[in-house]
PDB file of C-alpha atoms in Angstrom:
ATOM      1  CA  MET H   1     108.149 110.548  87.676  1.00  0.00           C
ATOM      2  CA  ALA H   2     106.435 108.087  85.337  1.00  0.00           C
ATOM      3  CA  ASP H   3     109.642 106.027  85.137  1.00  0.00           C
ATOM      4  CA  THR H   4     110.186 105.964  88.887  1.00  0.00           C
ATOM      5  CA  GLN H   5     107.213 103.729  89.642  1.00  0.00           C
ATOM      6  CA  ALA H   6     108.285 100.958  87.289  1.00  0.00           C
ATOM      7  CA  GLY H   7     107.051  97.382  87.279  1.00  0.00           C
ATOM      8  CA  ALA H   8     105.693  96.016  90.524  1.00  0.00           C
ATOM      9  CA  ASP H   9     106.025  99.382  92.274  1.00  0.00           C
ATOM     10  CA  ARG H  10     103.335 100.990  90.117  1.00  0.00           C
ATOM     11  CA  LYS H  11     100.195 101.512  92.183  1.00  0.00           C
ATOM     12  CA  ARG H  12      96.939 100.239  90.668  1.00  0.00           C
ATOM     13  CA  VAL H  13      94.105 102.787  90.738  1.00  0.00           C
ATOM     14  CA  LEU H  14      90.355 102.504  90.125  1.00  0.00           C
ATOM     15  CA  ILE H  15      88.494 105.703  89.113  1.00  0.00           C
ATOM     16  CA  ALA H  16      84.753 106.308  89.607  1.00  0.00           C
ATOM     17  CA  GLU H  17      83.428 109.575  88.148  1.00  0.00           C
ATOM     18  CA  ASP H  18      80.181 110.024  86.192  1.00  0.00           C
ATOM     19  CA  GLU H  19      81.519 112.902  84.059  1.00  0.00           C
ATOM     20  CA  ALA H  20      83.497 111.255  81.244  1.00  0.00           C
ATOM     21  CA  LEU H  21      85.782 114.255  80.579  1.00  0.00           C
ATOM     22  CA  ILE H  22      86.864 114.533  84.220  1.00  0.00           C
ATOM     23  CA  ARG H  23      87.388 110.755  84.306  1.00  0.00           C
ATOM     24  CA  LEU H  24      89.582 110.984  81.199  1.00  0.00           C
ATOM     25  CA  ASP H  25      91.625 113.887  82.626  1.00  0.00           C
ATOM     26  CA  LEU H  26      92.075 112.029  85.887  1.00  0.00           C
ATOM     27  CA  ALA H  27      93.239 108.856  84.144  1.00  0.00           C
ATOM     28  CA  GLU H  28      95.737 110.816  82.009  1.00  0.00           C
ATOM     29  CA  MET H  29      97.178 112.617  85.055  1.00  0.00           C
ATOM     30  CA  LEU H  30      97.572 109.346  86.965  1.00  0.00           C
ATOM     31  CA  VAL H  31      99.263 107.533  84.058  1.00  0.00           C
ATOM     32  CA  GLU H  32     101.629 110.500  83.530  1.00  0.00           C
ATOM     33  CA  GLU H  33     102.599 110.266  87.211  1.00  0.00           C
ATOM     34  CA  GLY H  34     103.383 106.557  86.990  1.00  0.00           C
ATOM     35  CA  TYR H  35     100.170 104.961  88.297  1.00  0.00           C
ATOM     36  CA  ASP H  36      98.268 102.169  86.527  1.00  0.00           C
ATOM     37  CA  VAL H  37      94.565 102.889  85.962  1.00  0.00           C
ATOM     38  CA  VAL H  38      93.106  99.371  86.146  1.00  0.00           C
ATOM     39  CA  GLY H  39      89.410 100.244  85.996  1.00  0.00           C
ATOM     40  CA  GLU H  40      86.907 103.053  85.418  1.00  0.00           C
ATOM     41  CA  ALA H  41      83.276 103.413  86.514  1.00  0.00           C
ATOM     42  CA  GLY H  42      80.509 105.955  85.996  1.00  0.00           C
ATOM     43  CA  ASP H  43      78.484 105.068  89.113  1.00  0.00           C
ATOM     44  CA  GLY H  44      79.097 103.940  92.680  1.00  0.00           C
ATOM     45  CA  GLU H  45      77.603 100.476  92.320  1.00  0.00           C
ATOM     46  CA  THR H  46      79.939  99.589  89.439  1.00  0.00           C
ATOM     47  CA  ALA H  47      82.838 101.082  91.416  1.00  0.00           C
ATOM     48  CA  VAL H  48      82.181  98.766  94.383  1.00  0.00           C
ATOM     49  CA  ARG H  49      81.896  95.710  92.099  1.00  0.00           C
ATOM     50  CA  LEU H  50      85.130  96.595  90.254  1.00  0.00           C
ATOM     51  CA  ALA H  51      86.932  97.260  93.543  1.00  0.00           C
ATOM     52  CA  GLU H  52      85.909  93.816  94.831  1.00  0.00           C
ATOM     53  CA  ASP H  53      86.967  92.141  91.559  1.00  0.00           C
ATOM     54  CA  LEU H  54      90.189  94.056  90.826  1.00  0.00           C
ATOM     55  CA  ARG H  55      91.466  94.691  94.389  1.00  0.00           C
ATOM     56  CA  PRO H  56      93.256  97.950  93.404  1.00  0.00           C
ATOM     57  CA  ASP H  57      95.769  99.784  95.618  1.00  0.00           C
ATOM     58  CA  LEU H  58      93.569 102.914  95.607  1.00  0.00           C
ATOM     59  CA  VAL H  59      90.038 103.974  94.631  1.00  0.00           C
ATOM     60  CA  ILE H  60      89.130 107.544  93.617  1.00  0.00           C
ATOM     61  CA  LEU H  61      85.395 108.258  93.991  1.00  0.00           C
ATOM     62  CA  ASP H  62      83.347 111.291  93.015  1.00  0.00           C
ATOM     63  CA  ILE H  63      80.806 112.183  95.709  1.00  0.00           C
ATOM     64  CA  LYS H  64      77.887 112.778  93.322  1.00  0.00           C
ATOM     65  CA  MET H  65      77.222 109.698  91.187  1.00  0.00           C
ATOM     66  CA  PRO H  66      74.096 107.853  89.987  1.00  0.00           C
ATOM     67  CA  ILE H  67      72.722 104.558  91.418  1.00  0.00           C
ATOM     68  CA  MET H  68      75.047 104.699  94.455  1.00  0.00           C
ATOM     69  CA  ASP H  69      76.816 107.902  95.478  1.00  0.00           C
ATOM     70  CA  GLY H  70      80.484 108.173  96.396  1.00  0.00           C
ATOM     71  CA  LEU H  71      79.868 108.220 100.143  1.00  0.00           C
ATOM     72  CA  ALA H  72      77.909 104.955 100.094  1.00  0.00           C
ATOM     73  CA  ALA H  73      80.513 103.395  97.791  1.00  0.00           C
ATOM     74  CA  ALA H  74      83.323 104.624 100.090  1.00  0.00           C
ATOM     75  CA  GLU H  75      81.620 102.993 103.094  1.00  0.00           C
ATOM     76  CA  ARG H  76      81.454  99.666 101.251  1.00  0.00           C
ATOM     77  CA  ILE H  77      85.027  99.812  99.930  1.00  0.00           C
ATOM     78  CA  ALA H  78      86.658 101.170 103.098  1.00  0.00           C
ATOM     79  CA  GLY H  79      84.459  99.036 105.367  1.00  0.00           C
ATOM     80  CA  GLY H  80      85.479  95.920 103.441  1.00  0.00           C
ATOM     81  CA  ARG H  81      89.171  96.863 103.823  1.00  0.00           C
ATOM     82  CA  ILE H  82      89.490  96.635 100.027  1.00  0.00           C
ATOM     83  CA  ALA H  83      91.546  99.772  99.382  1.00  0.00           C
ATOM     84  CA  PRO H  84      92.112 103.354 100.547  1.00  0.00           C
ATOM     85  CA  VAL H  85      89.635 105.883  99.127  1.00  0.00           C
ATOM     86  CA  VAL H  86      90.161 109.424  97.830  1.00  0.00           C
ATOM     87  CA  ILE H  87      86.913 111.406  97.496  1.00  0.00           C
ATOM     88  CA  LEU H  88      86.390 113.989  94.733  1.00  0.00           C
ATOM     89  CA  THR H  89      84.156 116.897  95.723  1.00  0.00           C
ATOM     90  CA  ALA H  90      83.044 120.185  94.169  1.00  0.00           C
ATOM     91  CA  PHE H  91      83.905 123.346  96.109  1.00  0.00           C
ATOM     92  CA  SER H  92      80.246 123.803  97.049  1.00  0.00           C
ATOM     93  CA  GLN H  93      80.223 120.351  98.649  1.00  0.00           C
ATOM     94  CA  ARG H  94      82.894 121.048 101.261  1.00  0.00           C
ATOM     95  CA  ASP H  95      80.296 120.358 103.969  1.00  0.00           C
ATOM     96  CA  LEU H  96      80.370 116.732 102.803  1.00  0.00           C
ATOM     97  CA  VAL H  97      84.067 116.333 103.600  1.00  0.00           C
ATOM     98  CA  GLU H  98      83.360 115.342 107.223  1.00  0.00           C
ATOM     99  CA  ARG H  99      80.825 112.788 106.024  1.00  0.00           C
ATOM    100  CA  ALA H 100      83.445 111.490 103.598  1.00  0.00           C
ATOM    101  CA  ARG H 101      85.912 111.014 106.460  1.00  0.00           C
ATOM    102  CA  ALA H 102      83.245 109.217 108.487  1.00  0.00           C
ATOM    103  CA  ALA H 103      82.612 106.967 105.471  1.00  0.00           C
ATOM    104  CA  GLY H 104      86.278 105.930 105.572  1.00  0.00           C
ATOM    105  CA  ALA H 105      87.883 108.220 102.981  1.00  0.00           C
ATOM    106  CA  MET H 106      91.612 108.730 103.627  1.00  0.00           C
ATOM    107  CA  ALA H 107      91.882 111.981 101.636  1.00  0.00           C
ATOM    108  CA  TYR H 108      89.789 114.281  99.479  1.00  0.00           C
ATOM    109  CA  LEU H 109      90.307 116.448  96.430  1.00  0.00           C
ATOM    110  CA  VAL H 110      88.341 119.598  95.579  1.00  0.00           C
ATOM    111  CA  LYS H 111      87.385 120.129  91.915  1.00  0.00           C
ATOM    112  CA  PRO H 112      88.702 121.676  89.759  1.00  0.00           C
ATOM    113  CA  PHE H 113      92.095 120.217  90.662  1.00  0.00           C
ATOM    114  CA  GLN H 114      95.588 120.200  89.164  1.00  0.00           C
ATOM    115  CA  LYS H 115      98.097 117.373  88.927  1.00  0.00           C
ATOM    116  CA  SER H 116      99.981 119.070  91.776  1.00  0.00           C
ATOM    117  CA  ASP H 117      96.878 118.540  93.978  1.00  0.00           C
ATOM    118  CA  LEU H 118      96.207 114.981  92.850  1.00  0.00           C
ATOM    119  CA  VAL H 119      99.522 113.289  93.648  1.00  0.00           C
ATOM    120  CA  PRO H 120      99.755 114.472  97.307  1.00  0.00           C
ATOM    121  CA  ALA H 121      96.138 113.373  97.931  1.00  0.00           C
ATOM    122  CA  VAL H 122      96.886 109.931  96.465  1.00  0.00           C
ATOM    123  CA  GLU H 123     100.107 109.548  98.471  1.00  0.00           C
ATOM    124  CA  ILE H 124      98.445 110.695 101.722  1.00  0.00           C
ATOM    125  CA  ALA H 125      95.650 108.138 101.239  1.00  0.00           C
ATOM    126  CA  LEU H 126      98.123 105.312 100.527  1.00  0.00           C
ATOM    127  CA  SER H 127     100.303 106.286 103.484  1.00  0.00           C
ATOM    128  CA  ARG H 128      97.420 106.561 105.989  1.00  0.00           C
ATOM    129  CA  TYR H 129      95.912 103.289 104.824  1.00  0.00           C
ATOM    130  CA  SER H 130      99.205 101.420 105.274  1.00  0.00           C
ATOM    131  CA  GLU H 131      99.574 102.932 108.768  1.00  0.00           C
ATOM    132  CA  ILE H 132      96.110 101.773 109.807  1.00  0.00           C
ATOM    133  CA  ALA H 133      96.725  98.289 108.358  1.00  0.00           C
ATOM    134  CA  ALA H 134      99.994  98.035 110.313  1.00  0.00           C
ATOM    135  CA  LEU H 135      98.323  99.128 113.555  1.00  0.00           C
ATOM    136  CA  GLU H 136      95.366  96.794 113.076  1.00  0.00           C
ATOM    137  CA  SER H 137      97.645  93.810 112.484  1.00  0.00           C
ATOM    138  CA  GLU H 138      99.273  94.581 115.844  1.00  0.00           C
ATOM    139  CA  VAL H 139      96.131  95.143 117.925  1.00  0.00           C
ATOM    140  CA  ALA H 140      93.115  92.825 117.916  1.00  0.00           C
ATOM    141  CA  GLY H 141      90.471  94.562 120.089  1.00  0.00           C
ATOM    142  CA  LEU H 142      88.584  97.575 118.720  1.00  0.00           C
ATOM    143  CA  THR H 143      88.967  99.663 121.909  1.00  0.00           C
ATOM    144  CA  ASP H 144      92.696  98.925 122.126  1.00  0.00           C
ATOM    145  CA  ARG H 145      93.016  99.667 118.409  1.00  0.00           C
ATOM    146  CA  LEU H 146      91.463 103.120 118.817  1.00  0.00           C
ATOM    147  CA  GLU H 147      93.640 103.893 121.836  1.00  0.00           C
ATOM    148  CA  THR H 148      96.739 102.732 119.953  1.00  0.00           C
ATOM    149  CA  ARG H 149      95.869 104.935 116.975  1.00  0.00           C
ATOM    150  CA  LYS H 150      95.386 107.949 119.291  1.00  0.00           C
ATOM    151  CA  SER H 151      98.759 107.360 120.969  1.00  0.00           C
ATOM    152  CA  VAL H 152     100.566 106.874 117.660  1.00  0.00           C
ATOM    153  CA  GLU H 153      98.933 109.996 116.156  1.00  0.00           C
ATOM    154  CA  ARG H 154     100.056 112.095 119.150  1.00  0.00           C
ATOM    155  CA  ALA H 155     103.555 110.582 119.073  1.00  0.00           C
ATOM    156  CA  LYS H 156     103.832 111.320 115.344  1.00  0.00           C
ATOM    157  CA  GLY H 157     102.928 114.950 116.085  1.00  0.00           C
ATOM    158  CA  GLU H 158     105.654 115.076 118.740  1.00  0.00           C
ATOM    159  CA  LEU H 159     108.280 113.726 116.309  1.00  0.00           C
ATOM    160  CA  MET H 160     107.126 116.040 113.491  1.00  0.00           C
ATOM    161  CA  THR H 161     107.428 119.088 115.779  1.00  0.00           C
ATOM    162  CA  LYS H 162     110.703 118.123 117.434  1.00  0.00           C
ATOM    163  CA  PHE H 163     112.598 116.702 114.441  1.00  0.00           C
ATOM    164  CA  GLN H 164     110.814 118.355 111.470  1.00  0.00           C
ATOM    165  CA  MET H 165     109.756 114.941 110.127  1.00  0.00           C
ATOM    166  CA  THR H 166     106.951 114.448 107.638  1.00  0.00           C
ATOM    167  CA  GLU H 167     103.965 112.379 108.798  1.00  0.00           C
ATOM    168  CA  PRO H 168     105.058 109.230 106.881  1.00  0.00           C
ATOM    169  CA  GLN H 169     108.634 109.592 108.184  1.00  0.00           C
ATOM    170  CA  ALA H 170     107.372 109.847 111.774  1.00  0.00           C
ATOM    171  CA  PHE H 171     105.240 106.725 111.397  1.00  0.00           C
ATOM    172  CA  LYS H 172     108.087 104.751 109.790  1.00  0.00           C
ATOM    173  CA  TRP H 173     110.389 105.806 112.645  1.00  0.00           C
ATOM    174  CA  ILE H 174     107.887 104.504 115.229  1.00  0.00           C
ATOM    175  CA  GLN H 175     107.364 101.286 113.242  1.00  0.00           C
ATOM    176  CA  ARG H 176     111.101 100.677 112.776  1.00  0.00           C
ATOM    177  CA  THR H 177     111.885 101.422 116.453  1.00  0.00           C
ATOM    178  CA  ALA H 178     109.173  98.981 117.543  1.00  0.00           C
ATOM    179  CA  MET H 179     110.648  96.248 115.320  1.00  0.00           C
ATOM    180  CA  ASP H 180     114.262  96.942 116.361  1.00  0.00           C
ATOM    181  CA  HIS H 181     113.434  96.835 120.088  1.00  0.00           C
ATOM    182  CA  ARG H 182     110.747  94.122 119.895  1.00  0.00           C
ATOM    183  CA  MET H 183     108.130  96.485 121.270  1.00  0.00           C
ATOM    184  CA  THR H 184     104.624  97.295 120.090  1.00  0.00           C
ATOM    185  CA  MET H 185     104.044 100.604 118.304  1.00  0.00           C
ATOM    186  CA  ARG H 186     101.796 101.599 121.223  1.00  0.00           C
ATOM    187  CA  GLU H 187     104.712 101.107 123.666  1.00  0.00           C
ATOM    188  CA  VAL H 188     107.042 103.189 121.483  1.00  0.00           C
ATOM    189  CA  ALA H 189     104.398 105.921 121.115  1.00  0.00           C
ATOM    190  CA  ASP H 190     103.723 106.004 124.864  1.00  0.00           C
ATOM    191  CA  ARG H 191     107.452 106.313 125.563  1.00  0.00           C
ATOM    192  CA  ILE H 192     107.785 109.239 123.116  1.00  0.00           C
ATOM    193  CA  LEU H 193     104.819 110.975 124.768  1.00  0.00           C
ATOM    194  CA  ALA H 194     106.189 110.335 128.282  1.00  0.00           C
ATOM    195  CA  GLU H 195     109.581 111.789 127.316  1.00  0.00           C
ATOM    196  CA  GLY H 196     107.827 114.819 125.828  1.00  0.00           C
ATOM    197  CA  GLN H 197     105.915 115.372 129.080  1.00  0.00           C
ATOM    198  CA  GLU H 198     109.094 115.000 131.154  1.00  0.00           C
ATOM    199  CA  ALA H 199     110.872 117.548 128.966  1.00  0.00           C
ATOM    200  CA  GLY H 200     107.926 119.920 129.283  1.00  0.00           C
ATOM    201  CA  GLY H 201     107.851 119.423 133.057  1.00  0.00           C
ATOM    202  CA  ALA H 202     111.586 120.136 133.352  1.00  0.00           C
ATOM    203  CA  GLN H 203     111.212 123.367 131.376  1.00  0.00           C
ATOM    204  CA  THR H 204     108.340 124.456 133.619  1.00  0.00           C
ATOM    205  CA  ALA H 205     110.390 123.710 136.745  1.00  0.00           C
ATOM    206  CA  THR H 206     113.356 125.770 135.559  1.00  0.00           C
ATOM    207  CA  SER H 207     111.363 128.733 134.270  1.00  0.00           C
TER     208      SER H 207
END
């Protein structure tokens, strides 16, 4: 896969992990999978500064770090719309996963992890972040933005169930349909949901 993300397509990743060996392993795995590791940090404060300076495509943060922990760093990085965040957590810290989501993390990874765990987490974070960016560029108000995200999430679920699509495929279908028909993604999502309800109503009537 290392050759498939050539040139400009290679995603730039910043790693923040206070344990040097884990940081080294992580960097090696990412490079082997075709990502560019553009920066490394051993604490959250340095991670935030590097993220602001380097503007990477993705930041991987360990939850437990000195000076500033991963949750605080995630809030700063995600809140500043700098990059999507993947949180690293030990198995005993699973209770922190919800706090990580609240801090703006797009995905999380439980240590010890394999390369087969890492790549899906990275791709999920990149995919979700691009979805949110696309929705936010379409909708200005916060309330409307939240409602749009809810509608699109439900419509994605409908498409995934009905047509066996993956989550990214469902989102791209909604996005492409909106562009082709000069509609907003909210309008496309609402139409999908309405058709789903009509189909459900028809089945109920005939049963």
